[in-house]
Coordinates of C-alpha atoms in Angstrom, one line a residue:
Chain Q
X7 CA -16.9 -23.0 2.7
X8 CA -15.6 -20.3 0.4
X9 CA -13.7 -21.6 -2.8
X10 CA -10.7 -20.1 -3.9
X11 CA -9.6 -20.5 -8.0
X12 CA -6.3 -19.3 -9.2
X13 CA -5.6 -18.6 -12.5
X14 CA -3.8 -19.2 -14.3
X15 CA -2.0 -22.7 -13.2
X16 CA 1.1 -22.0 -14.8
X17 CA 2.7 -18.4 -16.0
X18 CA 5.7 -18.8 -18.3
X19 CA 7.2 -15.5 -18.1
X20 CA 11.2 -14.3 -18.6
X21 CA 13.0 -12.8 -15.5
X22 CA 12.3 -8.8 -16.3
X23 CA 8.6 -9.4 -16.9
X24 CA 5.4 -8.2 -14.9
X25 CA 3.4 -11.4 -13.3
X26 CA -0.3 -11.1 -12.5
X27 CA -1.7 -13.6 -11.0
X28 CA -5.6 -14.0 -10.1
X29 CA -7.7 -14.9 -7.6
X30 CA -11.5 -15.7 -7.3
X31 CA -13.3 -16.2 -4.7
X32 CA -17.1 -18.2 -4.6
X33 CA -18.1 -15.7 -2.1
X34 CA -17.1 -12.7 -1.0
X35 CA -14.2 -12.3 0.7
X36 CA -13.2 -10.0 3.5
X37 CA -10.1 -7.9 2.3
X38 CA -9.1 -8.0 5.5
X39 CA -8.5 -11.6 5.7
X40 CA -6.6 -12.6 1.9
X41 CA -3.3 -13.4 2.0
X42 CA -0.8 -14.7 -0.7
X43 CA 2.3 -16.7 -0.5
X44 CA 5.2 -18.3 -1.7
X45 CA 6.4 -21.5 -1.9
X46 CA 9.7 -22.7 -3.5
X47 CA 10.5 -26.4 -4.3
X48 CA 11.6 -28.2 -0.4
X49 CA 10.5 -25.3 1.5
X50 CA 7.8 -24.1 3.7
X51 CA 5.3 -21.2 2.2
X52 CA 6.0 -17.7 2.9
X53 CA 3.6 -14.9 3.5
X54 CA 3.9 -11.9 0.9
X55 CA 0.8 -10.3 1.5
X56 CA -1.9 -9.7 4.4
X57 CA -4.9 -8.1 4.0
X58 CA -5.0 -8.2 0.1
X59 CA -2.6 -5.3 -0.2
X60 CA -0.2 -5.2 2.9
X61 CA 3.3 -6.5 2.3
X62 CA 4.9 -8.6 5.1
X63 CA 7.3 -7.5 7.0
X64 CA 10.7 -7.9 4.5
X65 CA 8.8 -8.6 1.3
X66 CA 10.5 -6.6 -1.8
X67 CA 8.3 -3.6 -3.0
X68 CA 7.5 -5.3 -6.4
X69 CA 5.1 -7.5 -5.0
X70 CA 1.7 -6.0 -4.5
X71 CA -1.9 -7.0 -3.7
X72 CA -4.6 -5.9 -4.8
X73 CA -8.9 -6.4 -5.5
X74 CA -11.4 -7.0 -3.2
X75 CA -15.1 -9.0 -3.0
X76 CA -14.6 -11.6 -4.5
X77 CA -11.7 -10.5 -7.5
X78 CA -8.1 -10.5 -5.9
X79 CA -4.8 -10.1 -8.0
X80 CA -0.9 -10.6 -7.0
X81 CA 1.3 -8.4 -9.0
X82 CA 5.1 -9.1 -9.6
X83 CA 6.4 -5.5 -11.1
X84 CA 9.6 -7.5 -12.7
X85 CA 10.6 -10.4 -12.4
X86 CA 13.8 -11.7 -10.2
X87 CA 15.0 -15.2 -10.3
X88 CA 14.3 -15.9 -7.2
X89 CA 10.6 -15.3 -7.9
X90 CA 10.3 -18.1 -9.9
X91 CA 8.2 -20.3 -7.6
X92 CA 4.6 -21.1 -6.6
X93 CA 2.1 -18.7 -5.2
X94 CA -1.2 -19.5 -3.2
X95 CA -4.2 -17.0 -2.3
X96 CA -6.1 -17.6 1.0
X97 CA -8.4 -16.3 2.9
X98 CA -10.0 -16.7 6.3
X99 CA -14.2 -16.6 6.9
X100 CA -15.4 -19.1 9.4
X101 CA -11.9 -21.6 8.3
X102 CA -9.0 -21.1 6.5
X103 CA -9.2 -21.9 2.5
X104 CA -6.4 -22.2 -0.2
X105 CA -6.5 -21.7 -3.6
X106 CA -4.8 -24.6 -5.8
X107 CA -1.9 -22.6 -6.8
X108 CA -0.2 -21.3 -9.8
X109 CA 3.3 -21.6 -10.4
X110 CA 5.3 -19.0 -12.4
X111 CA 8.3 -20.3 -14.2
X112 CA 11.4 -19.1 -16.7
X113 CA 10.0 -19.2 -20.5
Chain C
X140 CA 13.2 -13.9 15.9
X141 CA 10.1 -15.9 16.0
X142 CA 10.4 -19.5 14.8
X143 CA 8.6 -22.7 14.7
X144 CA 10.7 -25.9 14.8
X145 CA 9.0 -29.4 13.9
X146 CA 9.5 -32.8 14.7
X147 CA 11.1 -35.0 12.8
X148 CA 10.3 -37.2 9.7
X149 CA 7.7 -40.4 10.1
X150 CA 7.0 -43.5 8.6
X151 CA 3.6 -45.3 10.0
X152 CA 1.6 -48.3 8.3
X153 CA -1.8 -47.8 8.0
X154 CA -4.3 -47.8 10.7
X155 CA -1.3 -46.3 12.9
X156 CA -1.4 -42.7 14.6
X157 CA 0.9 -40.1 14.6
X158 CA 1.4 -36.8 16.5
X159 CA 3.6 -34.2 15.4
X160 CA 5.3 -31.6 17.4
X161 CA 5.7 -27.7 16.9
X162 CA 7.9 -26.1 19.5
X163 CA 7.6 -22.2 19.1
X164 CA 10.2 -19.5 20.7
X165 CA 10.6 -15.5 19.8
X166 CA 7.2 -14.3 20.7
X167 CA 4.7 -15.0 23.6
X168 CA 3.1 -18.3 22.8
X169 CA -0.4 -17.9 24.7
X170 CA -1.3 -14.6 23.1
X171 CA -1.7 -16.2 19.3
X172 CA -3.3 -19.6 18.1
X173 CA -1.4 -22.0 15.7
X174 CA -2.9 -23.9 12.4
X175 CA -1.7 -27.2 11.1
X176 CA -1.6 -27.4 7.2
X177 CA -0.5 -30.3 5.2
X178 CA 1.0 -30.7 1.5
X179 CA 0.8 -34.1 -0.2
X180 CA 3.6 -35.2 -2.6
X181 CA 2.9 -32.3 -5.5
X182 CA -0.2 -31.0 -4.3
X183 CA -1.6 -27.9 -2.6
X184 CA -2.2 -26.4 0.5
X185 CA -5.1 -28.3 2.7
X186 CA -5.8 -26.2 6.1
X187 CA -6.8 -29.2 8.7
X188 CA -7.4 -27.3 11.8
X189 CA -6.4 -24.2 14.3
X190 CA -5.8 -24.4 18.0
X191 CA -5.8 -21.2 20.4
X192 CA -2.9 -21.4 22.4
X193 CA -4.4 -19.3 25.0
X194 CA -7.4 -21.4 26.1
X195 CA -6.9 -24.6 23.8
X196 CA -9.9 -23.8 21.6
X197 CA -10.2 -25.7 18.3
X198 CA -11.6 -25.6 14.9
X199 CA -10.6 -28.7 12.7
X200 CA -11.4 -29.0 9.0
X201 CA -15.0 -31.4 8.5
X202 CA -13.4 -34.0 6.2
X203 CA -10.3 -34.5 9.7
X204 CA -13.1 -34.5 12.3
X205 CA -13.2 -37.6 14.5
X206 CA -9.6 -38.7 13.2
X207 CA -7.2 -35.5 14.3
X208 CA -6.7 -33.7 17.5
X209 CA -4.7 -30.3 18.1
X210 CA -3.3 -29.6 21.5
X211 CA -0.7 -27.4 23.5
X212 CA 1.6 -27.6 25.6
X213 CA 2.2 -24.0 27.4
X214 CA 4.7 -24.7 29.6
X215 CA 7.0 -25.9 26.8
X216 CA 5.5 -23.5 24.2
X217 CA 4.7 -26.4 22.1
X218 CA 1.9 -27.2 20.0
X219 CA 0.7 -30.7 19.0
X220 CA -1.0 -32.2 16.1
X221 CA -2.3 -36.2 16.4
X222 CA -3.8 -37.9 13.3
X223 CA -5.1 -41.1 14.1
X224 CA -6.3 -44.6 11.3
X225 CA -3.6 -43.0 8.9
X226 CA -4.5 -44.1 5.1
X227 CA -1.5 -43.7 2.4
X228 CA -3.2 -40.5 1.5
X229 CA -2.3 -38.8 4.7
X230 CA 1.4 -39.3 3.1
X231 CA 2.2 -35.4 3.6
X232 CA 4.3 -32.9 4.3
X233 CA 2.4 -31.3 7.3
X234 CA 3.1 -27.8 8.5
X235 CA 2.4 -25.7 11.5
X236 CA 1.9 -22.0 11.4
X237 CA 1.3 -19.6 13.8
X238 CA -1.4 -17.4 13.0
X239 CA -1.2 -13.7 13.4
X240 CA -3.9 -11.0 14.1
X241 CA -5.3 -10.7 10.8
X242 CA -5.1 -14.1 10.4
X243 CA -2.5 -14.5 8.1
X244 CA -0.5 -17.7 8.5
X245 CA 3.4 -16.5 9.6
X246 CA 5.7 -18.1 10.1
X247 CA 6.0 -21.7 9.3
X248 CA 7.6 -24.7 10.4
X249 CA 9.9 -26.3 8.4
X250 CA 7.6 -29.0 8.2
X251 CA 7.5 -32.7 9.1
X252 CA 7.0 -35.4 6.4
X253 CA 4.5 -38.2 7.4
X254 CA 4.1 -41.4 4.9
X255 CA 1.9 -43.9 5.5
X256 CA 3.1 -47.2 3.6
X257 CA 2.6 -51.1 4.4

């Protein structure tokens, strides 16, 4: 089972700011199959990206994916409020795997 | 638009089962399989199995195998998730998904909260 490790667990970070966020992989990954989400406190995750670097359909243009092997990165351009929330990598060989999470919130 | 709407809220004792329901609408339900994902009380994302609503296929995660069971209903376009000799951590918050063609996970049910207390 691939093994997914976020980094870092928490980002502290001002509305206005750029937000990377990493993830690594134990094996390599398929690009094809990486995804990242949001989650906000009470609510169901929502898919940002597909495919390390495709936005879903309605997700604002400062979020981006990138990386591939086993080295994937979520990039938030500037922060909005609303972005203030948790974000998961996942990916998709023979199951699905998460990574644990890292939550980005207002310094 | 395409939409996933849960069951409701459990409470079982331990040892019980319960199955949750994940009625689907907007799309065509046979042509993509669904994946049942739970969230314990300020935790993380555990993937516990997929079905394929087209032929009822499944996959489970090892550590559910033996205890869970995923089916469908097409008729009703309504998937089904049954965990069975609930322990209190199988208190949850347990998602479905439906899972697209590059198997990303969208969209998601609101998500139906399970505890398991004496």
């Amino acid at each position: 089972e691939i093994v997914l490790a976020q980094s870092p667990g928490t980002l502290s970070l001002s509305p206005g700011e750029r937000a990377t966020l990493s993830c690594r992989a134990s094996q390599t990954v398929s690009s094809s199959y990486l995804a990242w989400y949001q989650q906000k406190p009470g609510q169901a995750p929502r898919l940002l990206i597909y495919g390390a670097s495709s936005r879903a359909t309605g997700i604002p243009d400062r979020f981006s994916g990138s990386g591939s092997g086993t080295d994937f990165t979520l990039t938030i351009s500037r922060l909005e409020p609303e972005d203030f929330a948790v974000y998961y990598c996942q990916q998709y060989d023979t199951s699905w795997t998460f990574g644990q999470g890292t939550k980005v919130e207002i310094k | 638009q395409v939409q996933l709407v849960q069951s409701g809220g459990e409470v079982k004792k331990p040892g019980a089962s319960v199955k949750v329901s994940c009625k689907a609408s907007g799309y065509t339900f046979t042509n993509y399989g669904i994946n049942w994902v739970r969230q314990a009380p300020g935790q993380g994302l555990e993937w516990m199995g997929w079905i394929s609503a087209f032929n009822g296929n499944t996959n489970y995660a090892q550590k559910l195998q033996g205890r869970v069971t995923m089916t469908t209903d097409t008729s009703t376009s309504t998937a089904y998730m049954e965990l069975r000799s609930l322990r209190s951590d199988d208190t949850a918050v347990y998602y479905c998904t439906r899972v697209s063609n590059d198997l990303a996970l969208d969209p998601w049910g609101q998500g139906t909260l399970v505890t398991v207390s004496s």
